[in-house]
Amino acid sequence: MIDAITFIRLRSQRLPYKSIKKLNGVPLCNYALRVMNKVPEIDDIIVYASDKRICGYIDGSIRYTFKKRPNFLDSNSTTFSDIMDYAVDLINSEYVLYFCVTSPFMKPETISEMINKVVNEGYDSAFTAKEIKNFCWFKGMPLNYDPNNVPFTQDLEPVLVETSGLYIFRKDLYQKTQRRIGFKPYIKRVGIVEGHDIDYPEDFEIAEYFIKGDLV
């Protein structure tokens, strides 16, 4: 029904080699790949990387397809769109599921729900987001409350923040607009653990805490 794809490079700027750094003794990339293997709607799982050595860090029981990407797409200035412009033609399905291996705690049922929303319920895309229900400011101005009439936090309008962990979109939508979020997106709100993304060393330490505390 749908092809999934992830972009992996061995080196990274903020946390070197984070995609293969061992989390509880297992290279990080295995967590998200194992989750994708448990989603029945996913036909193919593509690992799009310039260095085939990444395959040596992926458990042999995990189903995936390696696709070589050009080395010049490994630059620190390369954007998501730069890579997806090359990768989108590798997708054989009508829909694209992009996931990030630095978000290790997504749940298969969450992904299935999002796929169903896009494929069967008229949404052109879907993405995961964390809800922040606190006093938020942006560019020096209050974002979700009036400082002259401060409400209780439970009455605040929540601010939603993309987790960057999972996006689903129509292939033709991206080809026409270069947008991974369309004009009628389904926003799946996830909790702190499921929405956790690893960018910095402290994020990795938090992920280890989640595992050791049996929160995943």
Short mmCIF file of C-alpha atoms in Angstrom, two decimals:
data_model
loop_
_atom_site.label_atom_id
_atom_site.label_comp_id
_atom_site.label_asym_id
_atom_site.label_seq_id
_atom_site.Cartn_x
_atom_site.Cartn_y
_atom_site.Cartn_z
CA MET A 1 0.00 0.00 0.00
CA ILE A 2 2.76 2.47 0.88
CA ASP A 3 6.55 2.72 0.67
CA ALA A 4 8.58 4.07 3.58
CA ILE A 5 11.93 5.83 3.25
CA THR A 6 14.55 7.18 5.60
CA PHE A 7 17.71 9.19 4.96
CA ILE A 8 20.79 8.06 6.88
CA ARG A 9 24.34 9.33 6.89
CA LEU A 10 27.10 8.00 9.12
CA ARG A 11 28.43 11.41 10.09
CA SER A 12 26.26 14.10 11.69
CA GLN A 13 27.07 17.57 12.94
CA ARG A 14 25.45 17.89 16.37
CA LEU A 15 25.92 14.31 17.58
CA PRO A 16 28.59 12.50 15.55
CA TYR A 17 27.58 9.06 14.20
CA LYS A 18 24.27 9.30 16.04
CA SER A 19 22.41 6.99 13.63
CA ILE A 20 24.68 4.09 14.58
CA LYS A 21 25.45 5.12 18.17
CA LYS A 22 24.47 2.29 20.50
CA LEU A 23 21.31 2.91 22.50
CA ASN A 24 21.03 0.26 25.21
CA GLY A 25 23.58 -1.78 23.28
CA VAL A 26 21.80 -1.55 19.90
CA PRO A 27 22.69 0.84 17.03
CA LEU A 28 20.06 3.59 17.06
CA CYS A 29 18.89 3.06 13.47
CA ASN A 30 17.53 -0.39 14.35
CA TYR A 31 14.77 0.94 16.60
CA ALA A 32 12.81 2.85 13.95
CA LEU A 33 13.47 0.21 11.29
CA ARG A 34 12.05 -2.50 13.56
CA VAL A 35 8.93 -0.41 14.13
CA MET A 36 8.42 0.00 10.37
CA ASN A 37 8.69 -3.77 10.00
CA LYS A 38 5.67 -4.10 12.31
CA VAL A 39 3.39 -1.83 10.24
CA PRO A 40 1.30 -4.09 7.97
CA GLU A 41 0.45 -1.32 5.49
CA ILE A 42 4.11 -0.74 4.55
CA ASP A 43 5.25 -2.59 1.42
CA ASP A 44 8.90 -1.53 1.18
CA ILE A 45 11.31 0.20 3.57
CA ILE A 46 14.07 2.11 1.79
CA VAL A 47 17.30 3.13 3.49
CA TYR A 48 18.67 5.95 1.32
CA ALA A 49 22.33 6.48 2.17
CA SER A 50 25.59 7.27 0.40
CA ASP A 51 27.63 4.80 2.45
CA LYS A 52 26.67 1.13 2.26
CA ARG A 53 28.58 0.49 5.49
CA ILE A 54 25.38 1.52 7.26
CA CYS A 55 24.02 -1.94 6.38
CA GLY A 56 26.59 -3.48 8.71
CA TYR A 57 24.87 -1.81 11.67
CA ILE A 58 21.36 -3.00 10.77
CA ASP A 59 20.20 -6.28 12.30
CA GLY A 60 19.93 -9.07 9.75
CA SER A 61 16.35 -9.86 10.77
CA ILE A 62 15.12 -6.42 9.67
CA ARG A 63 13.47 -6.14 6.25
CA TYR A 64 14.64 -3.16 4.18
CA THR A 65 16.07 -2.15 0.79
CA PHE A 66 19.31 -0.19 0.52
CA LYS A 67 19.47 2.51 -2.14
CA LYS A 68 22.66 4.45 -2.88
CA ARG A 69 22.38 8.21 -2.85
CA PRO A 70 24.93 10.67 -4.31
CA ASN A 71 27.76 11.66 -1.96
CA PHE A 72 27.18 15.37 -2.53
CA LEU A 73 23.85 15.06 -0.70
CA ASP A 74 25.77 14.47 2.56
CA SER A 75 26.68 18.15 2.96
CA ASN A 76 25.65 19.88 6.20
CA SER A 77 23.85 22.47 4.06
CA THR A 78 21.75 19.86 2.22
CA THR A 79 18.04 20.22 2.97
CA PHE A 80 15.28 17.63 3.19
CA SER A 81 13.94 18.80 -0.17
CA ASP A 82 17.37 18.49 -1.81
CA ILE A 83 17.45 14.79 -0.88
CA MET A 84 13.78 14.04 -1.48
CA ASP A 85 14.00 15.50 -4.98
CA TYR A 86 16.34 12.62 -5.82
CA ALA A 87 14.62 10.01 -3.65
CA VAL A 88 10.98 10.48 -4.63
CA ASP A 89 11.36 8.54 -7.87
CA LEU A 90 12.43 5.50 -5.84
CA ILE A 91 8.93 5.33 -4.36
CA ASN A 92 6.65 2.96 -6.24
CA SER A 93 3.50 3.70 -4.23
CA GLU A 94 1.02 6.55 -4.51
CA TYR A 95 2.01 7.66 -1.03
CA VAL A 96 5.35 8.34 0.66
CA LEU A 97 6.07 7.64 4.31
CA TYR A 98 9.20 9.44 5.48
CA PHE A 99 10.56 8.50 8.89
CA CYS A 100 13.64 9.53 10.83
CA VAL A 101 15.78 6.91 12.54
CA THR A 102 16.59 9.41 15.29
CA SER A 103 12.99 9.07 16.50
CA PRO A 104 13.22 5.56 17.96
CA PHE A 105 10.00 5.24 19.95
CA MET A 106 7.19 5.59 17.40
CA LYS A 107 4.40 3.03 17.77
CA PRO A 108 3.22 0.85 14.87
CA GLU A 109 -0.41 1.60 15.68
CA THR A 110 0.27 5.34 15.44
CA ILE A 111 1.75 4.88 11.98
CA SER A 112 -1.14 2.68 10.83
CA GLU A 113 -3.62 5.30 12.02
CA MET A 114 -1.83 8.03 10.08
CA ILE A 115 -1.65 5.92 6.93
CA ASN A 116 -5.39 5.26 7.14
CA LYS A 117 -6.14 8.97 7.52
CA VAL A 118 -4.26 9.82 4.33
CA VAL A 119 -5.22 6.81 2.22
CA ASN A 120 -8.88 6.45 3.24
CA GLU A 121 -10.14 9.64 4.90
CA GLY A 122 -9.31 12.44 2.48
CA TYR A 123 -6.23 13.99 4.09
CA ASP A 124 -3.39 14.80 1.68
CA SER A 125 -0.68 14.36 4.32
CA ALA A 126 -0.05 13.59 7.97
CA PHE A 127 2.63 14.37 10.51
CA THR A 128 3.37 13.86 14.18
CA ALA A 129 3.42 16.75 16.63
CA LYS A 130 3.93 17.35 20.31
CA GLU A 131 1.49 19.56 22.19
CA ILE A 132 2.86 22.39 24.32
CA LYS A 133 0.27 23.78 26.69
CA ASN A 134 2.22 26.56 28.34
CA PHE A 135 2.80 30.29 27.99
CA CYS A 136 4.56 30.61 24.62
CA TRP A 137 6.25 33.55 22.97
CA PHE A 138 7.46 34.07 19.38
CA LYS A 139 9.53 36.98 18.06
CA GLY A 140 9.08 38.92 21.28
CA MET A 141 5.30 38.55 21.37
CA PRO A 142 2.99 36.20 23.32
CA LEU A 143 1.83 33.45 21.01
CA ASN A 144 -1.13 31.82 22.74
CA TYR A 145 -2.30 34.11 25.55
CA ASP A 146 -3.00 37.72 26.52
CA PRO A 147 -0.57 39.02 29.22
CA ASN A 148 -3.32 41.41 30.36
CA ASN A 149 -5.61 38.49 31.14
CA VAL A 150 -3.45 35.51 32.10
CA PRO A 151 -5.50 32.29 32.00
CA PHE A 152 -4.95 29.00 33.80
CA THR A 153 -2.52 26.81 31.86
CA GLN A 154 -5.22 24.16 31.36
CA ASP A 155 -7.29 26.75 29.48
CA LEU A 156 -4.50 27.76 27.09
CA GLU A 157 -4.71 27.09 23.38
CA PRO A 158 -1.96 24.50 22.84
CA VAL A 159 0.95 25.13 20.50
CA LEU A 160 1.78 22.17 18.26
CA VAL A 161 5.41 21.43 17.37
CA GLU A 162 6.38 19.03 14.59
CA THR A 163 8.45 16.15 15.93
CA SER A 164 10.20 15.60 12.55
CA GLY A 165 9.88 11.87 13.20
CA LEU A 166 7.19 10.89 10.68
CA TYR A 167 5.54 12.40 7.61
CA ILE A 168 3.13 10.81 5.16
CA PHE A 169 2.19 12.55 1.93
CA ARG A 170 0.95 11.90 -1.56
CA LYS A 171 3.81 11.41 -4.00
CA ASP A 172 2.22 13.70 -6.57
CA LEU A 173 1.75 16.39 -3.91
CA TYR A 174 5.49 16.51 -3.34
CA GLN A 175 6.30 16.38 -7.04
CA LYS A 176 4.04 19.37 -7.71
CA THR A 177 4.78 21.51 -4.64
CA GLN A 178 7.89 20.10 -2.86
CA ARG A 179 5.75 20.04 0.29
CA ARG A 180 5.80 17.14 2.72
CA ILE A 181 2.84 18.72 4.53
CA GLY A 182 -0.03 19.44 2.22
CA PHE A 183 -3.07 21.69 2.39
CA LYS A 184 -5.27 19.31 4.37
CA PRO A 185 -2.95 17.56 6.84
CA TYR A 186 -3.85 15.18 9.62
CA ILE A 187 -1.93 16.14 12.75
CA LYS A 188 -1.25 13.19 15.03
CA ARG A 189 -0.49 14.37 18.54
CA VAL A 190 2.02 12.16 20.31
CA GLY A 191 3.42 12.16 23.83
CA ILE A 192 6.86 13.04 25.12
CA VAL A 193 8.29 9.54 24.70
CA GLU A 194 6.82 8.70 21.31
CA GLY A 195 7.70 12.14 19.99
CA HIS A 196 11.26 12.09 21.28
CA ASP A 197 13.89 12.95 18.66
CA ILE A 198 17.63 12.68 19.14
CA ASP A 199 19.70 15.63 17.93
CA TYR A 200 22.06 16.40 20.81
CA PRO A 201 23.99 14.32 23.37
CA GLU A 202 21.45 15.13 26.08
CA ASP A 203 18.65 13.80 23.84
CA PHE A 204 20.50 10.50 23.69
CA GLU A 205 20.80 10.42 27.48
CA ILE A 206 17.06 11.04 27.80
CA ALA A 207 16.36 8.15 25.39
CA GLU A 208 18.48 5.86 27.55
CA TYR A 209 16.48 6.99 30.58
CA PHE A 210 13.23 6.15 28.80
CA ILE A 211 14.48 2.63 28.09
CA LYS A 212 15.94 2.01 31.54
CA GLY A 213 12.81 3.37 33.16
CA ASP A 214 10.70 0.95 31.08
CA LEU A 215 8.79 3.85 29.50
CA VAL A 216 8.89 2.42 25.98
#
